[in-house]
mmCIF file of N, CA and C in Angstrom:
data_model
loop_
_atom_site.group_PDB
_atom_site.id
_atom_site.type_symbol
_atom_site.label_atom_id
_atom_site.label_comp_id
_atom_site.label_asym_id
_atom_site.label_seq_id
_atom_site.Cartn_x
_atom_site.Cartn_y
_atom_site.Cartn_z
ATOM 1 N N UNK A 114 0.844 -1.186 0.000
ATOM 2 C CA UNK A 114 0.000 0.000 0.000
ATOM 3 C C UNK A 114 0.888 1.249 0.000
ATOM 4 N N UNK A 115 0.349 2.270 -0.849
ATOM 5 C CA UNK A 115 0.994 3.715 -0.670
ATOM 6 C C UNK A 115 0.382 4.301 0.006
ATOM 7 N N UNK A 116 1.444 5.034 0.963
ATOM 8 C CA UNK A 116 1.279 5.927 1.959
ATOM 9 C C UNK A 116 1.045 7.393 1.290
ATOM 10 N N UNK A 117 0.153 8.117 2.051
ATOM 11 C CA UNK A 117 -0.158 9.583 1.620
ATOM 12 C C UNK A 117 1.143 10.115 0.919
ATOM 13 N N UNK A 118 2.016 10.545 2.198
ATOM 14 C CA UNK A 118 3.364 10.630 1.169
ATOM 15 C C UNK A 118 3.849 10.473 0.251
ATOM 16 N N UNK A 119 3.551 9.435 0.222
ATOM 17 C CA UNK A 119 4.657 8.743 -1.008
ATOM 18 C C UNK A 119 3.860 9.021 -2.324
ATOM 19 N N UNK A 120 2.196 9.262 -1.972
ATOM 20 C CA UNK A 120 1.690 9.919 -3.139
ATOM 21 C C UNK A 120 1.823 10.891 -3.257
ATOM 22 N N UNK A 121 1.875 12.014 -2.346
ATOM 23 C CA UNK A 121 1.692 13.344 -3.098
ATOM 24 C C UNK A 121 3.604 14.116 -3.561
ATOM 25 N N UNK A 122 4.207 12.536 -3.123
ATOM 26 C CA UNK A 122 5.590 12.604 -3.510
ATOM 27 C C UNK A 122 5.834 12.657 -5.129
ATOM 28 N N UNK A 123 5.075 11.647 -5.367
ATOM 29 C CA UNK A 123 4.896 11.595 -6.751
ATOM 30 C C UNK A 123 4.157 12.585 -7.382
ATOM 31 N N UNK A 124 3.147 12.548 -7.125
ATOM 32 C CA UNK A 124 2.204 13.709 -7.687
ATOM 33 C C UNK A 124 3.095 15.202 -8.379
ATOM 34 N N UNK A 125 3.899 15.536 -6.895
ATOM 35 C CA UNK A 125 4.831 16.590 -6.866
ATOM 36 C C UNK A 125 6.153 16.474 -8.089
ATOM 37 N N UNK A 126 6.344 15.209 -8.499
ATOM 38 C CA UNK A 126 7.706 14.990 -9.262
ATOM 39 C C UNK A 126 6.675 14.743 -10.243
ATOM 40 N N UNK A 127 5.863 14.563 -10.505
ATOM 41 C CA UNK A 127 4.820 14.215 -11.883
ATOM 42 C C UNK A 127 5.111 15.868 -12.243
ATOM 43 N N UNK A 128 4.686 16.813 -11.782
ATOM 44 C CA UNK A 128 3.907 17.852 -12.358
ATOM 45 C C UNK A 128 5.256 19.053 -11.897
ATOM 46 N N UNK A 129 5.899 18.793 -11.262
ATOM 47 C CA UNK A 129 6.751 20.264 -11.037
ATOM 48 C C UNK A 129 8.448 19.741 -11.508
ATOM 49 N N UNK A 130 8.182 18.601 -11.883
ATOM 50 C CA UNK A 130 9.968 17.784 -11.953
ATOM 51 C C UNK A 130 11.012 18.553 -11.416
ATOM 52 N N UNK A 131 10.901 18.055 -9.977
ATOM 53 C CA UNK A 131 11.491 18.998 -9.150
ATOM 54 C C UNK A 131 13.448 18.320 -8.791
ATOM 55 N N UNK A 132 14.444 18.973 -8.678
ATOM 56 C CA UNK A 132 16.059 18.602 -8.315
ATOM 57 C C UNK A 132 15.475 17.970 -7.391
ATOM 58 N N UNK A 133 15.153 18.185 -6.442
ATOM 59 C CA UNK A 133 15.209 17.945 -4.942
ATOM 60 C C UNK A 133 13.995 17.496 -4.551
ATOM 61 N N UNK A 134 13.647 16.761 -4.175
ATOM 62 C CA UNK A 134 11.873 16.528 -2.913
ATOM 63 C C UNK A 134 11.980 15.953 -1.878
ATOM 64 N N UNK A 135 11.471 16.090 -0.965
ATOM 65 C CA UNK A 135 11.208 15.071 0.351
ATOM 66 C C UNK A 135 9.906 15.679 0.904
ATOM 67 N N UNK A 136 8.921 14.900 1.353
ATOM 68 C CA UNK A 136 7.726 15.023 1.462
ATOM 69 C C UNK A 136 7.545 14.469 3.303
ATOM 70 N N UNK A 137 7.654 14.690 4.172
ATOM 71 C CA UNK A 137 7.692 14.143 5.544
ATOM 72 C C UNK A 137 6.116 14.987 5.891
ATOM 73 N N UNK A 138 5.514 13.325 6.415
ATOM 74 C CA UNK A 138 4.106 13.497 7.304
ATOM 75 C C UNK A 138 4.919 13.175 9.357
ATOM 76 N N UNK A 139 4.352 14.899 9.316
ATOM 77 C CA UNK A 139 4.027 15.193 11.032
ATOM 78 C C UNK A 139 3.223 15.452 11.541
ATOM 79 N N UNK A 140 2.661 14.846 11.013
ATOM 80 C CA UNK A 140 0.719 14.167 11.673
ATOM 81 C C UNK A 140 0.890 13.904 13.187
ATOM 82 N N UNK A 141 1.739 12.774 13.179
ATOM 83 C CA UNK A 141 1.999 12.475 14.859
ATOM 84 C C UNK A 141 2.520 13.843 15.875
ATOM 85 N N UNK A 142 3.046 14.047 15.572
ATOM 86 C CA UNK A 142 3.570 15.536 16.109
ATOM 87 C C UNK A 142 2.439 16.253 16.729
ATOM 88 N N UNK A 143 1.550 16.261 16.050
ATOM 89 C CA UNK A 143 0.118 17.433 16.141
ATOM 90 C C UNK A 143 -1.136 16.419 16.401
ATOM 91 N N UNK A 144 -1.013 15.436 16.448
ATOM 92 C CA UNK A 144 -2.005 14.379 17.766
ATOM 93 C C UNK A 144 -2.679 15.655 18.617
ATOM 94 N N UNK A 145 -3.976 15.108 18.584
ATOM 95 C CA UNK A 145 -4.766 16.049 19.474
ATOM 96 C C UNK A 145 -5.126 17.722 19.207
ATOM 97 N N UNK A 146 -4.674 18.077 18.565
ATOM 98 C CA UNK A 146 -4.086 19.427 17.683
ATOM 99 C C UNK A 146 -5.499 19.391 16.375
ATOM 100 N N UNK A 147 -6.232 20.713 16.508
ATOM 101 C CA UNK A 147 -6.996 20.721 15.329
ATOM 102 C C UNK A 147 -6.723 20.513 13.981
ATOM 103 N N UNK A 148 -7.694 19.839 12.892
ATOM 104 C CA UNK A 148 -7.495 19.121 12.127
ATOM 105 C C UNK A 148 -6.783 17.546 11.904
ATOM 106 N N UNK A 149 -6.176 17.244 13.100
ATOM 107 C CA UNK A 149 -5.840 16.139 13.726
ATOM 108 C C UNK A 149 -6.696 14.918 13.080
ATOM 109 N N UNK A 150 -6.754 13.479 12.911
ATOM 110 C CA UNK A 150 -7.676 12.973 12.793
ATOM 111 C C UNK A 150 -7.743 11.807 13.689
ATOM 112 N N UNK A 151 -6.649 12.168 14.465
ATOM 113 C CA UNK A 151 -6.593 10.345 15.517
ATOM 114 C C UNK A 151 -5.741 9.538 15.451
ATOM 115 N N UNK A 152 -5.429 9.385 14.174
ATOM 116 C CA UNK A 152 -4.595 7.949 13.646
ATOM 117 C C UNK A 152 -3.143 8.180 13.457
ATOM 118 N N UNK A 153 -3.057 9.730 13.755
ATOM 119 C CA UNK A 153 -1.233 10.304 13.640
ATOM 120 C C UNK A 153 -0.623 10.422 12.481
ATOM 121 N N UNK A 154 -1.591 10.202 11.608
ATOM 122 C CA UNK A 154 -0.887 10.416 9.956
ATOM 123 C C UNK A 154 -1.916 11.041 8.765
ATOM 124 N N UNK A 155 -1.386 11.705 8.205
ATOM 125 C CA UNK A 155 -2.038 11.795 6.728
ATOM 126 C C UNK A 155 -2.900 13.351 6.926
ATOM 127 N N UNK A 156 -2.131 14.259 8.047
ATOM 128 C CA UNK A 156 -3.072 15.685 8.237
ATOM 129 C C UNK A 156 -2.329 16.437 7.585
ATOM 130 N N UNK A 157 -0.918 16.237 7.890
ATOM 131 C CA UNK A 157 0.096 17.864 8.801
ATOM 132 C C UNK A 157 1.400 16.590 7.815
ATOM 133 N N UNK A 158 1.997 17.955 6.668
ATOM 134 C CA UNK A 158 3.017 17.573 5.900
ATOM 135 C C UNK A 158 3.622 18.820 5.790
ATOM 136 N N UNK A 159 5.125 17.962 5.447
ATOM 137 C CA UNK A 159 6.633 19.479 5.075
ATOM 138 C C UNK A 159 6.950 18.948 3.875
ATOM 139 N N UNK A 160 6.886 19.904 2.916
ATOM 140 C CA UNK A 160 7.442 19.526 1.516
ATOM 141 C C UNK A 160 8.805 20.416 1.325
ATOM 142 N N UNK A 161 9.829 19.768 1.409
ATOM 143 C CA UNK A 161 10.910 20.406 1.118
ATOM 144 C C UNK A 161 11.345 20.251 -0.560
ATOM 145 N N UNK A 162 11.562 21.399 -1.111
ATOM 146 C CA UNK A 162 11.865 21.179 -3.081
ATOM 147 C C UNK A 162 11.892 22.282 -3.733
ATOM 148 N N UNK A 163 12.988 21.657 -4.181
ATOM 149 C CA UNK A 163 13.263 22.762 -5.319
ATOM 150 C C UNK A 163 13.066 21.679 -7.033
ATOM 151 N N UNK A 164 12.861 22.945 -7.833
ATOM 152 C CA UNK A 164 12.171 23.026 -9.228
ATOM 153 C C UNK A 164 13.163 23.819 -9.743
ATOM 154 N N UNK A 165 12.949 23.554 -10.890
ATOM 155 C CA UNK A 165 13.238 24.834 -12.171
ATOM 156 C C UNK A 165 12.181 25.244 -12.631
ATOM 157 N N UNK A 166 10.973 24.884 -11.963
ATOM 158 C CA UNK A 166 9.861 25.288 -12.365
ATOM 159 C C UNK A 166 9.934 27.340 -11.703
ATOM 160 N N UNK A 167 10.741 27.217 -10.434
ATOM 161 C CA UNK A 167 10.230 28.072 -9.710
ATOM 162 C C UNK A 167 11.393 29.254 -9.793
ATOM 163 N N UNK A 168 12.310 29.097 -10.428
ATOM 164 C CA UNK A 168 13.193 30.098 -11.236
ATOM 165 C C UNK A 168 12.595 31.450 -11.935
ATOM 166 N N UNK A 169 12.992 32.545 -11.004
ATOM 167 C CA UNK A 169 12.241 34.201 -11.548
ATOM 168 C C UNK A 169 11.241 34.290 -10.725
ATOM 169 N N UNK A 170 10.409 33.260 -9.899
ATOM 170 C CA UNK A 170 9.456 33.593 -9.449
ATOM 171 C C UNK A 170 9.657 33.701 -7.867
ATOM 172 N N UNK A 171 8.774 34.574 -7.250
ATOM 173 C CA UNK A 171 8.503 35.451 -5.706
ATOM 174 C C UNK A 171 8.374 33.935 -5.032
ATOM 175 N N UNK A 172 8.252 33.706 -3.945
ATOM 176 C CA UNK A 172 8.004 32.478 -2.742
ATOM 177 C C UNK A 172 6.963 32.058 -2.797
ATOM 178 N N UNK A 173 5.672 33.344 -3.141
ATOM 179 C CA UNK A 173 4.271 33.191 -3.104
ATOM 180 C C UNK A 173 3.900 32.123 -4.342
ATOM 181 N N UNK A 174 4.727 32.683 -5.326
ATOM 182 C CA UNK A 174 3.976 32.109 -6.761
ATOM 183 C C UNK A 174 5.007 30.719 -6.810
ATOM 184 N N UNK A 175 5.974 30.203 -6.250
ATOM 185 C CA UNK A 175 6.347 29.193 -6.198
ATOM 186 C C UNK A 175 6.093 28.313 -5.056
ATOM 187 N N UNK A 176 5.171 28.322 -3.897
ATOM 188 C CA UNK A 176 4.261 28.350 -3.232
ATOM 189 C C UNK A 176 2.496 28.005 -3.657
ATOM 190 N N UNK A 177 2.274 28.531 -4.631
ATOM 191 C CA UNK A 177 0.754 28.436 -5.337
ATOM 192 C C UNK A 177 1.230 27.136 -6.016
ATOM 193 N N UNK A 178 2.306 26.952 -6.876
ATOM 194 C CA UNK A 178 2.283 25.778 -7.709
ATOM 195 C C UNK A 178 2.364 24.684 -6.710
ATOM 196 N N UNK A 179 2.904 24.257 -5.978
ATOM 197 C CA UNK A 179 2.781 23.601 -5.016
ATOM 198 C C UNK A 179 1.629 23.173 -4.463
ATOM 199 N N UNK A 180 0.661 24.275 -3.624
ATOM 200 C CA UNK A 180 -0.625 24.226 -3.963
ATOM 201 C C UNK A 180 -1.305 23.194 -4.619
ATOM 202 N N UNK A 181 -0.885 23.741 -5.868
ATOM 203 C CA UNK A 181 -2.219 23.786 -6.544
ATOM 204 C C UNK A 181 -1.488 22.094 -7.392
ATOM 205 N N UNK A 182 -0.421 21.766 -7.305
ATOM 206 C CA UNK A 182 -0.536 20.546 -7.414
ATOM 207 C C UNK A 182 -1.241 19.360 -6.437
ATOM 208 N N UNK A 183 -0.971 20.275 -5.295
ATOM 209 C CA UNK A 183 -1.777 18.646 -4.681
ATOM 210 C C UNK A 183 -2.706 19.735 -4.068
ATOM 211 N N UNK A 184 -3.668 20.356 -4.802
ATOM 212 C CA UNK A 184 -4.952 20.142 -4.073
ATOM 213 C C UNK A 184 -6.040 19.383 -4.013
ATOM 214 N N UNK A 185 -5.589 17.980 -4.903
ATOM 215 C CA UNK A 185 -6.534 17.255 -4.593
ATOM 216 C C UNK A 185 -6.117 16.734 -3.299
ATOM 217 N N UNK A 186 -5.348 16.551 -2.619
ATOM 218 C CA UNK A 186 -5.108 15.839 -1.200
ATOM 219 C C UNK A 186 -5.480 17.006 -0.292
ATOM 220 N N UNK A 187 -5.393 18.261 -0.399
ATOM 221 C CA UNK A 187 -5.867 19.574 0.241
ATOM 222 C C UNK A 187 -7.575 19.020 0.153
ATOM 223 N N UNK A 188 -8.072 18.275 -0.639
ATOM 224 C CA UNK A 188 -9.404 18.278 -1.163
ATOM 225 C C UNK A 188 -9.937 17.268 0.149
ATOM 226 N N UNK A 189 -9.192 16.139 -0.219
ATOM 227 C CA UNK A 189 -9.438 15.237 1.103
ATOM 228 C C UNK A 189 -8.815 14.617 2.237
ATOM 229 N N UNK A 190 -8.315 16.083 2.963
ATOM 230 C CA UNK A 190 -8.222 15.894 4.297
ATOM 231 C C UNK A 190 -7.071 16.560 4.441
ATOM 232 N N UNK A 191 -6.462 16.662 3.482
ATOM 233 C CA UNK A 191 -4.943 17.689 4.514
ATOM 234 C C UNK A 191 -5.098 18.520 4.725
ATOM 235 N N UNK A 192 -4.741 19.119 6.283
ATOM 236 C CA UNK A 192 -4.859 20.123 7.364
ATOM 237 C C UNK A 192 -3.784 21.134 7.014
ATOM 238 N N UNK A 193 -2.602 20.533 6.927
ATOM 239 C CA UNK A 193 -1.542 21.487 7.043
ATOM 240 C C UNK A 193 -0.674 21.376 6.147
ATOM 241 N N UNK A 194 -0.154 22.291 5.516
ATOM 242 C CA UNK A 194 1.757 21.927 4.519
ATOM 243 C C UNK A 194 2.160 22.888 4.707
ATOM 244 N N UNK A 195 3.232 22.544 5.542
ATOM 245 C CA UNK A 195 4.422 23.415 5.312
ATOM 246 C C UNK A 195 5.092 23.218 4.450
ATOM 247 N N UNK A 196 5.446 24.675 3.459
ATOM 248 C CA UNK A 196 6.317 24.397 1.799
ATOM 249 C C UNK A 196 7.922 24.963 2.470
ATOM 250 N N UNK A 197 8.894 24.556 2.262
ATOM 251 C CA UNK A 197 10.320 25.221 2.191
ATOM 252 C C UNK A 197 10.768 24.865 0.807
ATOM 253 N N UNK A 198 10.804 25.719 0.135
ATOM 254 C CA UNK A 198 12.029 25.731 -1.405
ATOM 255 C C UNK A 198 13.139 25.834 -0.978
ATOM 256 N N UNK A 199 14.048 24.995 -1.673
ATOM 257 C CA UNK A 199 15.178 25.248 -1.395
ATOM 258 C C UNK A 199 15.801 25.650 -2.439
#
């Protein structure tokens, strides 16, 4: 079985073909913590990545693509992402 991660890992290298990715769920971390769901996984993610997608562009607009690639997982059920470009 694939883990949330590991999908929206892909998802992320599908659509932004990014140098760099790592996708870490800290779901457990935030147990009990709104948007939480109980089970310690699959709320609260850090996407660390860099692109050449995101070359010329502000934090915000390399930030939106990110977004807006995985908002289908924004769609069902993720609480939180923290983005760092590197």
């Amino acid at each position: 079985m694939t883990t949330l991660a590991q999908q929206m890992h892909q998802t992320l290298a599908d659509r932004l073909a990014p140098t760099a990715l790592e996708v870490l769920d800290e779901s457990a971390a935030h147990a009990g913590h709104a948007g939480a769901n109980g089970t310690g996984f699959g709320t609260h993610f850090r996407v660390r990545i860099s692109s050449p997608l995101f070359t010329g562009k502000p934090r915000v607009a390399q930030h939106r693509l990110v977004y807006d690639a995985l908002q289908e997982f924004i769609d069902q059920g993720v609480h939180a992402l923290a983005i760092e470009v590197l």
